[in-house]
Every structure is written in structure tokens, then in C-alpha cells.
Short mmCIF file of C-alpha atoms in Angstrom, two decimals:
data_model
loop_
_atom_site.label_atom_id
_atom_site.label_comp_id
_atom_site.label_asym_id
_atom_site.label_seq_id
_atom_site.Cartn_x
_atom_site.Cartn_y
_atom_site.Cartn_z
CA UNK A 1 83.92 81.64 104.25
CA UNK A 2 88.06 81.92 103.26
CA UNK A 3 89.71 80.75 106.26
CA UNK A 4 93.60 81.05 107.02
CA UNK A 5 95.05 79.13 109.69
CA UNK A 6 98.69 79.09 110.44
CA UNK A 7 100.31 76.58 112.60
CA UNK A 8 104.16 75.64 113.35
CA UNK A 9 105.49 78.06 115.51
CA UNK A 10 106.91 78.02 119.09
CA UNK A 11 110.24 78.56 120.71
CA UNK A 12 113.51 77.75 118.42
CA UNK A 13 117.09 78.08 119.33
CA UNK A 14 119.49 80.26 116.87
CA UNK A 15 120.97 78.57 113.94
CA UNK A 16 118.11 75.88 114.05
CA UNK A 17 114.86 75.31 111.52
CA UNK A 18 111.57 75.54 111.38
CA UNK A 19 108.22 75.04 109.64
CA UNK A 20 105.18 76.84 109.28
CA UNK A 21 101.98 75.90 107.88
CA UNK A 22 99.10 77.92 106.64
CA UNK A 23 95.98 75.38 105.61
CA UNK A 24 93.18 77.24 104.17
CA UNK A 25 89.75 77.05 103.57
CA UNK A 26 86.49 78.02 101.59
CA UNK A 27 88.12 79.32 98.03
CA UNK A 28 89.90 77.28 95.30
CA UNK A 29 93.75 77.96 96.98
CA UNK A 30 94.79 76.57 93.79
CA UNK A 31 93.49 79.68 91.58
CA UNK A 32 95.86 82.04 94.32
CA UNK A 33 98.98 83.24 95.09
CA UNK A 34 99.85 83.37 98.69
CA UNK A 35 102.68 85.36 100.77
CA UNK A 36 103.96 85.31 104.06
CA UNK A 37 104.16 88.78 106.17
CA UNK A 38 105.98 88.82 109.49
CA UNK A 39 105.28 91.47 112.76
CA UNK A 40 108.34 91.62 115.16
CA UNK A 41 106.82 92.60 118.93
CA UNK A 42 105.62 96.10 118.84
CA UNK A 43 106.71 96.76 115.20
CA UNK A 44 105.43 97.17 111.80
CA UNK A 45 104.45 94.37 109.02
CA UNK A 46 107.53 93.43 106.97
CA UNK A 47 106.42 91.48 104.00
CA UNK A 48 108.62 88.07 103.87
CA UNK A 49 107.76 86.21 100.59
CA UNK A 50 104.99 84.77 98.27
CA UNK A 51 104.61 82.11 95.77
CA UNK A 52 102.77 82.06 92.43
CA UNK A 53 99.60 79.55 91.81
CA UNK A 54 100.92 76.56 89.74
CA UNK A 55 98.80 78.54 86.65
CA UNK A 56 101.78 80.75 86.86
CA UNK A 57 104.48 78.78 87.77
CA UNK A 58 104.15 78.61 90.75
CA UNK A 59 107.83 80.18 91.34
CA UNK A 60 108.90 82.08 94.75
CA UNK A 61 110.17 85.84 95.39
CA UNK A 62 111.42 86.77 98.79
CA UNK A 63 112.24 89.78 100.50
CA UNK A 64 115.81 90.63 100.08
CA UNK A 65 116.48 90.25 103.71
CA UNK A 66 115.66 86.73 103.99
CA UNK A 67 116.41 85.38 100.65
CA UNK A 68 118.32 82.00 100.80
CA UNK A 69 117.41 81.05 104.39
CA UNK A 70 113.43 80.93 103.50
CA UNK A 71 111.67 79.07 101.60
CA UNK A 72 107.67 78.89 100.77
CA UNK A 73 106.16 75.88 98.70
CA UNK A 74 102.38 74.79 98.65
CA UNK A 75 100.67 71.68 98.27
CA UNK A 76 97.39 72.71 96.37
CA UNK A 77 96.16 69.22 96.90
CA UNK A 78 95.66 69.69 100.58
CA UNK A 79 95.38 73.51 100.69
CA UNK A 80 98.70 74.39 102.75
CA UNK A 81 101.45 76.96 101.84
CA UNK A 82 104.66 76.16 103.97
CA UNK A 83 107.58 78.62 104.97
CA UNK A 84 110.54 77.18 105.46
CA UNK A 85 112.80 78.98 107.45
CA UNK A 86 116.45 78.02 108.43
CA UNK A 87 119.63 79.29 110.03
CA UNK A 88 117.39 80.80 112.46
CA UNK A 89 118.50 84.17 113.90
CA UNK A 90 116.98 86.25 117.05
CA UNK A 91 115.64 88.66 114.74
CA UNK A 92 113.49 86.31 113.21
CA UNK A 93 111.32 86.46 116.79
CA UNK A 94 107.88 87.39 115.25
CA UNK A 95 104.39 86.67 114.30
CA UNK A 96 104.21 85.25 111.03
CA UNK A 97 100.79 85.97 108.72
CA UNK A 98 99.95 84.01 105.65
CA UNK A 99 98.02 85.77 103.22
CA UNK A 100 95.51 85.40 100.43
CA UNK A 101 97.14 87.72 97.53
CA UNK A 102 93.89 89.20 95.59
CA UNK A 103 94.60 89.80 92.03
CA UNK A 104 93.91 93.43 91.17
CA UNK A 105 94.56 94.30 87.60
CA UNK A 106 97.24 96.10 86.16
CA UNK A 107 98.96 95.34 90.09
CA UNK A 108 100.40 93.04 92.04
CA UNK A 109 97.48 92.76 94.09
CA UNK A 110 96.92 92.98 97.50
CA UNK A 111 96.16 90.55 100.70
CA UNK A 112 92.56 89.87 101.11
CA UNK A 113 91.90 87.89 104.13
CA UNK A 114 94.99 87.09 106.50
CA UNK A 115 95.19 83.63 108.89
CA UNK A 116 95.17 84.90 112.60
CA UNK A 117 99.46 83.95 113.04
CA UNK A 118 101.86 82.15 114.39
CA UNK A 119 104.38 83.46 116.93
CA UNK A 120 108.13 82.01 116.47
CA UNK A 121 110.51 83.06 119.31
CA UNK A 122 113.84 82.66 118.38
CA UNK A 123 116.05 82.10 121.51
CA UNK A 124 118.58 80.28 123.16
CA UNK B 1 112.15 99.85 96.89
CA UNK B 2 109.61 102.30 97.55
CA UNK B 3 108.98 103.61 101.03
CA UNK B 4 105.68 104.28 102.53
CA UNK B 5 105.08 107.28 105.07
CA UNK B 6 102.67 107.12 107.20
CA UNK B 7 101.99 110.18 109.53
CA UNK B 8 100.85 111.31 112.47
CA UNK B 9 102.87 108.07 114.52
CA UNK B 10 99.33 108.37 117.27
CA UNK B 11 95.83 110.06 116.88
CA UNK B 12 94.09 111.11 119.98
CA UNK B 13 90.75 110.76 118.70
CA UNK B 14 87.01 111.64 120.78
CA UNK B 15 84.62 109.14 119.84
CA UNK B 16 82.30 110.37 117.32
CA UNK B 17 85.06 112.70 116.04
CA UNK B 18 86.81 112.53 112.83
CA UNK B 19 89.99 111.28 112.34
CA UNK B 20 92.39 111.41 109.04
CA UNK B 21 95.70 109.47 108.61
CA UNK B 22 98.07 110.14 106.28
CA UNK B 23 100.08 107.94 104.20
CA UNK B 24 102.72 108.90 101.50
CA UNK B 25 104.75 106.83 99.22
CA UNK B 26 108.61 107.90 97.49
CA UNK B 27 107.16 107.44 94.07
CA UNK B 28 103.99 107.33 92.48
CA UNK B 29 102.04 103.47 92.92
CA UNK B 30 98.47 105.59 91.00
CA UNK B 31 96.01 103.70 92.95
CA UNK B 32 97.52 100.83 94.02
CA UNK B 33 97.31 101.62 97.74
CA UNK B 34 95.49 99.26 100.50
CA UNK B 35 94.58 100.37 104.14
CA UNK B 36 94.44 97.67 106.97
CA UNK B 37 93.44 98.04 110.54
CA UNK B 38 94.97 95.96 113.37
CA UNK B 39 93.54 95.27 117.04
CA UNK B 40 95.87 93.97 119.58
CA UNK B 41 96.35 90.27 119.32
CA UNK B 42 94.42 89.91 115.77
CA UNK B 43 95.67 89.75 112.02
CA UNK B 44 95.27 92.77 109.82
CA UNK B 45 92.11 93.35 108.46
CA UNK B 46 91.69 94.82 104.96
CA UNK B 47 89.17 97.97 105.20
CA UNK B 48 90.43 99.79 101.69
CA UNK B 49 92.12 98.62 97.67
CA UNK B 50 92.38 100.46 95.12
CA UNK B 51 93.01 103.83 97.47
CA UNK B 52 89.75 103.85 97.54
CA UNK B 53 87.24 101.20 97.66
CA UNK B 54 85.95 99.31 100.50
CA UNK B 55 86.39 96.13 101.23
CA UNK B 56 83.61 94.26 102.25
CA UNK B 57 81.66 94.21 105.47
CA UNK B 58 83.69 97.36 106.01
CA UNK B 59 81.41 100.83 107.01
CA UNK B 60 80.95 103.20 105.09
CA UNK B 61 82.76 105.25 107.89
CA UNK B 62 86.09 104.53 106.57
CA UNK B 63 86.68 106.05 103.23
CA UNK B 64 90.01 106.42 101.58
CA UNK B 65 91.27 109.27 98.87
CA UNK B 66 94.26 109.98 96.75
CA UNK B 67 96.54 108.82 94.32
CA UNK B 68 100.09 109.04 92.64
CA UNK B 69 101.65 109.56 96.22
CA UNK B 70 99.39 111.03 98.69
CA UNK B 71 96.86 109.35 99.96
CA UNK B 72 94.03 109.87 103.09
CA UNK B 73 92.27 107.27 105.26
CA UNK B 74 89.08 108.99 106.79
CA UNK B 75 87.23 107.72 109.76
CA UNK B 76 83.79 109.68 109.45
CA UNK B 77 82.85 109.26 113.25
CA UNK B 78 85.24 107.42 115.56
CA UNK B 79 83.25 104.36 116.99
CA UNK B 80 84.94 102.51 119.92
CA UNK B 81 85.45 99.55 118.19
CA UNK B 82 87.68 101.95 115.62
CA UNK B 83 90.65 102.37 118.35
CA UNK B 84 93.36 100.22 116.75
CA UNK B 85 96.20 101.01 114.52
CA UNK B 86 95.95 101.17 110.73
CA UNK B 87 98.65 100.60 108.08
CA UNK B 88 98.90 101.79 104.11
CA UNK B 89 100.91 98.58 101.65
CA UNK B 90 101.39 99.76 98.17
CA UNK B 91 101.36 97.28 96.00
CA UNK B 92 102.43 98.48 92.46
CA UNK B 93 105.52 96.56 92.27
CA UNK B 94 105.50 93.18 92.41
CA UNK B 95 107.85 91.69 94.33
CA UNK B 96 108.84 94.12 96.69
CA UNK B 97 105.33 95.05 98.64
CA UNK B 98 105.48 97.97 101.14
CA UNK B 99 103.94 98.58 104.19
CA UNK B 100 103.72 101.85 106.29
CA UNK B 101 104.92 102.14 110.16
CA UNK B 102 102.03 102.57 111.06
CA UNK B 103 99.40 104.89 112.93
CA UNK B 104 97.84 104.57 116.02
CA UNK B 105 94.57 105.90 116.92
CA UNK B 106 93.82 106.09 120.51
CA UNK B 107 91.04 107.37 122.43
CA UNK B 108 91.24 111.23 123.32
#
């Protein structure tokens, strides 16, 4: 069974950092992509960022909104994808998702199974 | 960037009834279209890919149709455990994935 499960979050002051974590379980996470999708309270799903399986690179892309204060990495040895997010701004008060990314061909696939979240409250 | 419309904002829906949601996109993403429903508290939950296939475990209740830039999300017979709100992601371009505002369906 692919399990997600994100961990990190809490309460953060503005301008500070933090870590999330996203260990999964039951598929080869090595084989995947991964990306990070964020919910603000009461709003929409904004996606944040993903990163490539080593196979391909394993390079980053990031929403244009956040580029240079996030960063995702993965440790395929332990089955974890990190976001690293700094310079922490109220606006940033969300859940944050990890993802599976699903390879569909001839796309740029789309997220399979989703951890359950972790809620980062950004606030002074 | 392409934007994704979803439409109407909230369904009032009688259970057992039929509802349709509506999603359109500002440019065509052929099939690449993916539905997800979302109870309070929980993560998304894939139901439809490929505008039209199911995902698995998912009833054959929900059924999805379209393509190019209009595309339909069909609840055959609203269920109680349905009420939540669903959202369309196209995901033709790579790296900018799009998500709708979502739509609400609540019970009539």
C-alpha cells in the first residue's frame, strides 16, 4: 500500500526557516518524481514544486512564486523528499501535501496518492 | 500559464440526484485533465486521469468527459459520502501544473 506521510510543520515566526518531510512507503520512491502542493485555509491547491527521480536528474522546478526561498531534495536511500522553505512570510500559512507524480505518457503526469499534510502557521 | 475554470463555485445536490461540474482550461491540455475530491480535514483524493479514466477503488458513479478545453465530472447518483469539494489540475505542461478553484457540492 503507497503511503505518504508528511511531518515538520508547526508554528514559525516571519523571516525564519523551516523543514518538511514527506517519508513514504510501499513503491520504489526511487523510480518517482515527487512535488509539493500547498492549501492556504479555505482556499484552493497551489502547486509549490517537484523534483525529478535521480534516473532523470533528479533536478528541481518551482512555482514562480516561491522560487529562491524553497527548496525540495530527496534522499532515495531512506524514502524522504524534503522542502526547504526560508525567509518565511505570513502567506506561507498553509497545509503542505507531498505527492506521488504518476507518469502518464506524452504528459507531465499527474499526483497519484497524496500524504495526509502538514499545517505550517506562519506568525509572529 | 494556463488557467483552469471551474464552475458552478457550490452544487446543491439531493442525494441520489445527479450532479455535473464543470471545468475549463485557457488553452487546449487534449486529455491531460485529472479530477480530485477533497473532504474536510483529508488530502485530495484522485477519482479521474486522463479526463476520463478512473482511478482505482473509485465508483463507477463518477465518470469524467471532454477534451481540448472543456471538460465534465459526472456524479451518476449523489451518495452521502459524495458531499465534498472536487478540483480539475491539468497537467500538460510540465512545470507549471494547474489546479481549478474549486467546486463545492453540498447537500440540497
Amino acid at each position: 500500500e503507497v503511503q505518504l506521510v508528511e511531518s515538520g510543520g508547526g508554528l514559525v515566526q516571519p523571516g525564519r526557516s523551516l523543514r518538511l518531510s514527506c517519508t513514504a512507503s510501499g513503491f520504489i520512491f526511487g523510480d518517482f518524481e515527487m512535488t509539493w502542493v500547498r492549501q492556504a485555509p479555505g482556499r484552493g491547491l497551489e502547486w509549490a514544486g517537484f523534483i525529478r527521480s535521480k534516473l532523470n536528474g533528479g533536478t528541481t522546478e518551482y512555482a514562480a512564486s516561491l522560487k529562491g526561498r524553497f527548496t525540495i531534495s530527496r534522499d532515495d536511500s531512506n524514502n524522504i523528499a524534503y522542502l526547504q522553505m526560508n525567509s518565511l512570510k505570513t502567506e506561507d500559512t498553509a497545509v503542505y501535501y507531498c505527492a506521488r507524480i504518476y507518469p502518464g505518457l506524452g504528459s507531465s503526469g499527474w499526483f497519484d496518492f497524496w500524504g495526509q499534510g502538514t499545517l505550517v502557521t506562519v506568525s509572529s | 500559464e494556463i488557467e483552469v475554470t471551474q464552475s458552478p463555485a457550490t452544487l446543491s445536490v439531493s442525494l441520489g440526484e445527479r450532479a455535473t461540474l464543470s471545468c475549463r482550461t485557457s488553452q487546449s491540455v487534449g486529455r491531460n485533465l485529472a479530477w480530485y475530491q477533497q473532504k474536510p480535514g483529508q488530502a485530495p483524493r484522485l477519482l479521474i486521469y486522463g479526463a476520463s479514466a478512473r482511478a482505482t477503488g473509485i465508483p463507477a458513479r463518477f465518470s469524467g468527459s471532454g477534451s481540448g478545453t472543456e471538460f465534465t465530472l459526472t456524479i451518476s447518483s449523489l451518495q452521502s459520502e459524495d458531499f465534498a469539494v472536487y478540483y480539475c489540475h491539468q497537467y500538460i505542461v510540465r512545470p507549471t501544473w494547474t489546479f481549478g478553484l474549486g467546486t463545492k457540492v453540498e447537500i440540497k
